[in-house]
Amino acid sequence: MRLFGQTPTPSAKMGLSIIFIFLSLAIFAPWLAPYGESETLAGTWDPPSAQHWLGTDNIGRDIFSRLIYGARMTVAVALATTLLSFVFGTVTGFLAAVGGKWIDLTLSRIVDVMLSIPLLIFALIILSVFGSSIPVLILTIAILDATRVFRLARAVAMNISVTEFVEVARLRGEGLWWIIRREVLPNAAPPMIAEFGLRFCFNFLFVAGLSFLGLGIQPPLADWGGMVRDNAQAISFGLMAPMWPALAIALMTIGINLVVDWVLSINSRPSGASAEL
């Protein structure tokens, strides 16, 4: 198995395996879950049994089934958020780097204003005003996260924009978007791919955190952060109900970080092969 032209390290293989398992659960949730996402089946916080492998939650729903459905919702929202934030952040960051002084100044000051407000407070205000529907949740987090992507994309593109091949493209009369698409983007791809993994990890945890606060994915939809909140009181009775979604969040985060560390190690290796004399 080879990715990016390199064989994954053992830790990267473990991370890829974890991600593959959770993605499979997310895609095939309706066929893998033994019960419905919101189906009440038994009593409150029943212990694990042959019918309910991980027990039941605060209103008698099967925890194992909700974990599977929660993978679909939590991962899908985090992935959609990260993709959207990268479109916004990368395009504006590259535009700021190669578009000239005034474009750079305008976009940078807008981002500085947004970054001056704590991320969680900004998100709580927007979600409290506009509600916590899935589209609003995705768009809110994507716009806020795009400011972080903008910073990296601008810094990377700044270094590329002063290289000789970009200057040659300008002298040839190539347009701004041609330079971004054909010169800047291919050379900025490796660090941006690594950053994508880090931002996905952050958004994944952020979505779970908002759901834990009651402003993320709303019932009856299952998500891991909301499952921890719903079953938090079970810890007082020595029950494992809130630990299963918390463990799923931790495992997914670890898996992503293992893969990102491997990608970063590839990008940090010196380029160029030694020639035989």
mmCIF file of N, CA and C in Angstrom, residues 3-57:
data_model
loop_
_atom_site.group_PDB
_atom_site.id
_atom_site.type_symbol
_atom_site.label_atom_id
_atom_site.label_comp_id
_atom_site.label_asym_id
_atom_site.label_seq_id
_atom_site.Cartn_x
_atom_site.Cartn_y
_atom_site.Cartn_z
ATOM 1 N N LEU A 3 0.881 5.593 -0.585
ATOM 2 C CA LEU A 3 0.188 6.852 -0.740
ATOM 3 C C LEU A 3 1.235 7.944 -0.851
ATOM 4 N N PHE A 4 0.949 8.982 -1.679
ATOM 5 C CA PHE A 4 1.887 10.075 -1.900
ATOM 6 C C PHE A 4 3.244 9.541 -2.366
ATOM 7 N N GLY A 5 3.269 8.359 -3.007
ATOM 8 C CA GLY A 5 4.512 7.789 -3.457
ATOM 9 C C GLY A 5 5.358 7.197 -2.346
ATOM 10 N N GLN A 6 4.791 7.067 -1.149
ATOM 11 C CA GLN A 6 5.544 6.563 -0.005
ATOM 12 C C GLN A 6 4.740 5.447 0.670
ATOM 13 N N THR A 7 5.452 4.487 1.222
ATOM 14 C CA THR A 7 4.797 3.431 1.987
ATOM 15 C C THR A 7 4.486 3.949 3.380
ATOM 16 N N PRO A 8 3.240 3.835 3.855
ATOM 17 C CA PRO A 8 2.900 4.350 5.186
ATOM 18 C C PRO A 8 3.693 3.660 6.289
ATOM 19 N N THR A 9 4.027 4.408 7.300
ATOM 20 C CA THR A 9 4.658 3.849 8.485
ATOM 21 C C THR A 9 3.638 3.017 9.257
ATOM 22 N N PRO A 10 4.080 2.169 10.205
ATOM 23 C CA PRO A 10 3.116 1.402 10.996
ATOM 24 C C PRO A 10 2.077 2.270 11.703
ATOM 25 N N SER A 11 2.506 3.406 12.242
ATOM 26 C CA SER A 11 1.546 4.288 12.909
ATOM 27 C C SER A 11 0.564 4.890 11.909
ATOM 28 N N ALA A 12 1.056 5.223 10.709
ATOM 29 C CA ALA A 12 0.164 5.761 9.687
ATOM 30 C C ALA A 12 -0.844 4.708 9.231
ATOM 31 N N LYS A 13 -0.386 3.463 9.107
ATOM 32 C CA LYS A 13 -1.313 2.382 8.750
ATOM 33 C C LYS A 13 -2.401 2.224 9.803
ATOM 34 N N MET A 14 -1.999 2.352 11.077
ATOM 35 C CA MET A 14 -3.001 2.265 12.139
ATOM 36 C C MET A 14 -4.010 3.408 12.026
ATOM 37 N N GLY A 15 -3.502 4.618 11.767
ATOM 38 C CA GLY A 15 -4.400 5.756 11.604
ATOM 39 C C GLY A 15 -5.329 5.599 10.423
ATOM 40 N N LEU A 16 -4.794 5.130 9.296
ATOM 41 C CA LEU A 16 -5.626 4.900 8.118
ATOM 42 C C LEU A 16 -6.681 3.842 8.374
ATOM 43 N N SER A 17 -6.327 2.823 9.148
ATOM 44 C CA SER A 17 -7.293 1.769 9.474
ATOM 45 C C SER A 17 -8.429 2.314 10.323
ATOM 46 N N ILE A 18 -8.087 3.149 11.313
ATOM 47 C CA ILE A 18 -9.120 3.747 12.167
ATOM 48 C C ILE A 18 -10.054 4.617 11.333
ATOM 49 N N ILE A 19 -9.472 5.449 10.465
ATOM 50 C CA ILE A 19 -10.288 6.327 9.629
ATOM 51 C C ILE A 19 -11.165 5.510 8.688
ATOM 52 N N PHE A 20 -10.604 4.450 8.111
ATOM 53 C CA PHE A 20 -11.376 3.605 7.194
ATOM 54 C C PHE A 20 -12.563 2.956 7.917
ATOM 55 N N ILE A 21 -12.348 2.491 9.137
ATOM 56 C CA ILE A 21 -13.429 1.850 9.892
ATOM 57 C C ILE A 21 -14.561 2.849 10.151
ATOM 58 N N PHE A 22 -14.209 4.049 10.599
ATOM 59 C CA PHE A 22 -15.250 5.025 10.919
ATOM 60 C C PHE A 22 -15.949 5.530 9.662
ATOM 61 N N LEU A 23 -15.203 5.679 8.574
ATOM 62 C CA LEU A 23 -15.842 6.076 7.327
ATOM 63 C C LEU A 23 -16.792 4.997 6.823
ATOM 64 N N SER A 24 -16.412 3.743 6.992
ATOM 65 C CA SER A 24 -17.293 2.635 6.599
ATOM 66 C C SER A 24 -18.566 2.644 7.437
ATOM 67 N N LEU A 25 -18.420 2.890 8.735
ATOM 68 C CA LEU A 25 -19.602 2.984 9.598
ATOM 69 C C LEU A 25 -20.501 4.132 9.151
ATOM 70 N N ALA A 26 -19.883 5.269 8.798
ATOM 71 C CA ALA A 26 -20.664 6.429 8.390
ATOM 72 C C ALA A 26 -21.424 6.162 7.091
ATOM 73 N N ILE A 27 -20.782 5.503 6.142
ATOM 74 C CA ILE A 27 -21.402 5.275 4.831
ATOM 75 C C ILE A 27 -22.492 4.218 4.910
ATOM 76 N N PHE A 28 -22.230 3.139 5.648
ATOM 77 C CA PHE A 28 -23.144 1.993 5.661
ATOM 78 C C PHE A 28 -23.958 1.908 6.951
ATOM 79 N N ALA A 29 -24.131 3.039 7.628
ATOM 80 C CA ALA A 29 -24.842 3.045 8.909
ATOM 81 C C ALA A 29 -26.233 2.393 8.853
ATOM 82 N N PRO A 30 -27.071 2.701 7.862
ATOM 83 C CA PRO A 30 -28.416 2.092 7.864
ATOM 84 C C PRO A 30 -28.399 0.574 7.752
ATOM 85 N N TRP A 31 -27.334 0.009 7.179
ATOM 86 C CA TRP A 31 -27.262 -1.439 7.008
ATOM 87 C C TRP A 31 -26.513 -2.122 8.153
ATOM 88 N N LEU A 32 -25.675 -1.392 8.861
ATOM 89 C CA LEU A 32 -24.877 -1.976 9.936
ATOM 90 C C LEU A 32 -25.541 -1.857 11.302
ATOM 91 N N ALA A 33 -26.301 -0.809 11.511
ATOM 92 C CA ALA A 33 -26.920 -0.590 12.820
ATOM 93 C C ALA A 33 -28.053 -1.586 13.041
ATOM 94 N N PRO A 34 -28.060 -2.272 14.185
ATOM 95 C CA PRO A 34 -29.130 -3.255 14.432
ATOM 96 C C PRO A 34 -30.493 -2.632 14.702
ATOM 97 N N TYR A 35 -30.503 -1.376 15.141
ATOM 98 C CA TYR A 35 -31.770 -0.702 15.459
ATOM 99 C C TYR A 35 -31.774 0.684 14.826
ATOM 100 N N GLY A 36 -32.929 1.326 14.884
ATOM 101 C CA GLY A 36 -33.066 2.656 14.315
ATOM 102 C C GLY A 36 -32.333 3.706 15.130
ATOM 103 N N GLU A 37 -32.087 4.836 14.485
ATOM 104 C CA GLU A 37 -31.325 5.910 15.120
ATOM 105 C C GLU A 37 -32.029 6.476 16.343
ATOM 106 N N SER A 38 -33.356 6.584 16.315
ATOM 107 C CA SER A 38 -34.113 7.209 17.404
ATOM 108 C C SER A 38 -35.122 6.251 18.026
ATOM 109 N N GLU A 39 -34.934 4.971 17.812
ATOM 110 C CA GLU A 39 -35.891 3.968 18.271
ATOM 111 C C GLU A 39 -35.697 3.658 19.753
ATOM 112 N N THR A 40 -36.753 3.899 20.550
ATOM 113 C CA THR A 40 -36.713 3.585 21.986
ATOM 114 C C THR A 40 -37.082 2.123 22.182
ATOM 115 N N LEU A 41 -36.191 1.376 22.852
ATOM 116 C CA LEU A 41 -36.329 -0.082 22.895
ATOM 117 C C LEU A 41 -36.430 -0.660 24.296
ATOM 118 N N ALA A 42 -35.826 -0.014 25.278
ATOM 119 C CA ALA A 42 -35.754 -0.605 26.617
ATOM 120 C C ALA A 42 -35.768 0.501 27.657
ATOM 121 N N GLY A 43 -35.310 0.145 28.862
ATOM 122 C CA GLY A 43 -35.307 1.106 29.947
ATOM 123 C C GLY A 43 -34.102 2.029 29.897
ATOM 124 N N THR A 44 -34.075 2.967 30.847
ATOM 125 C CA THR A 44 -32.994 3.949 30.918
ATOM 126 C C THR A 44 -31.697 3.302 31.387
ATOM 127 N N TRP A 45 -30.637 3.478 30.591
ATOM 128 C CA TRP A 45 -29.292 3.022 30.936
ATOM 129 C C TRP A 45 -29.253 1.544 31.335
ATOM 130 N N ASP A 46 -29.936 0.729 30.529
ATOM 131 C CA ASP A 46 -29.844 -0.721 30.758
ATOM 132 C C ASP A 46 -28.410 -1.182 30.474
ATOM 133 N N PRO A 47 -27.915 -2.163 31.219
ATOM 134 C CA PRO A 47 -26.539 -2.639 31.005
ATOM 135 C C PRO A 47 -26.413 -3.392 29.685
ATOM 136 N N PRO A 48 -25.184 -3.606 29.216
ATOM 137 C CA PRO A 48 -24.984 -4.371 27.982
ATOM 138 C C PRO A 48 -25.602 -5.761 28.061
ATOM 139 N N SER A 49 -26.141 -6.208 26.946
ATOM 140 C CA SER A 49 -26.787 -7.520 26.875
ATOM 141 C C SER A 49 -26.639 -8.054 25.459
ATOM 142 N N ALA A 50 -27.207 -9.244 25.237
ATOM 143 C CA ALA A 50 -27.149 -9.836 23.903
ATOM 144 C C ALA A 50 -27.930 -8.998 22.897
ATOM 145 N N GLN A 51 -28.992 -8.334 23.349
ATOM 146 C CA GLN A 51 -29.789 -7.498 22.458
ATOM 147 C C GLN A 51 -29.159 -6.115 22.253
ATOM 148 N N HIS A 52 -28.532 -5.597 23.294
ATOM 149 C CA HIS A 52 -27.936 -4.258 23.242
ATOM 150 C C HIS A 52 -26.491 -4.374 23.719
ATOM 151 N N TRP A 53 -25.576 -4.450 22.770
ATOM 152 C CA TRP A 53 -24.185 -4.783 23.076
ATOM 153 C C TRP A 53 -23.522 -3.774 24.002
ATOM 154 N N LEU A 54 -23.876 -2.502 23.869
ATOM 155 C CA LEU A 54 -23.281 -1.459 24.715
ATOM 156 C C LEU A 54 -24.286 -0.872 25.687
ATOM 157 N N GLY A 55 -25.447 -1.502 25.807
ATOM 158 C CA GLY A 55 -26.483 -1.001 26.692
ATOM 159 C C GLY A 55 -27.368 0.023 26.007
ATOM 160 N N THR A 56 -28.185 0.708 26.797
ATOM 161 C CA THR A 56 -29.098 1.722 26.275
ATOM 162 C C THR A 56 -28.795 3.073 26.915
ATOM 163 N N ASP A 57 -29.317 4.125 26.290
ATOM 164 C CA ASP A 57 -28.995 5.474 26.762
ATOM 165 C C ASP A 57 -30.055 6.007 27.707
#
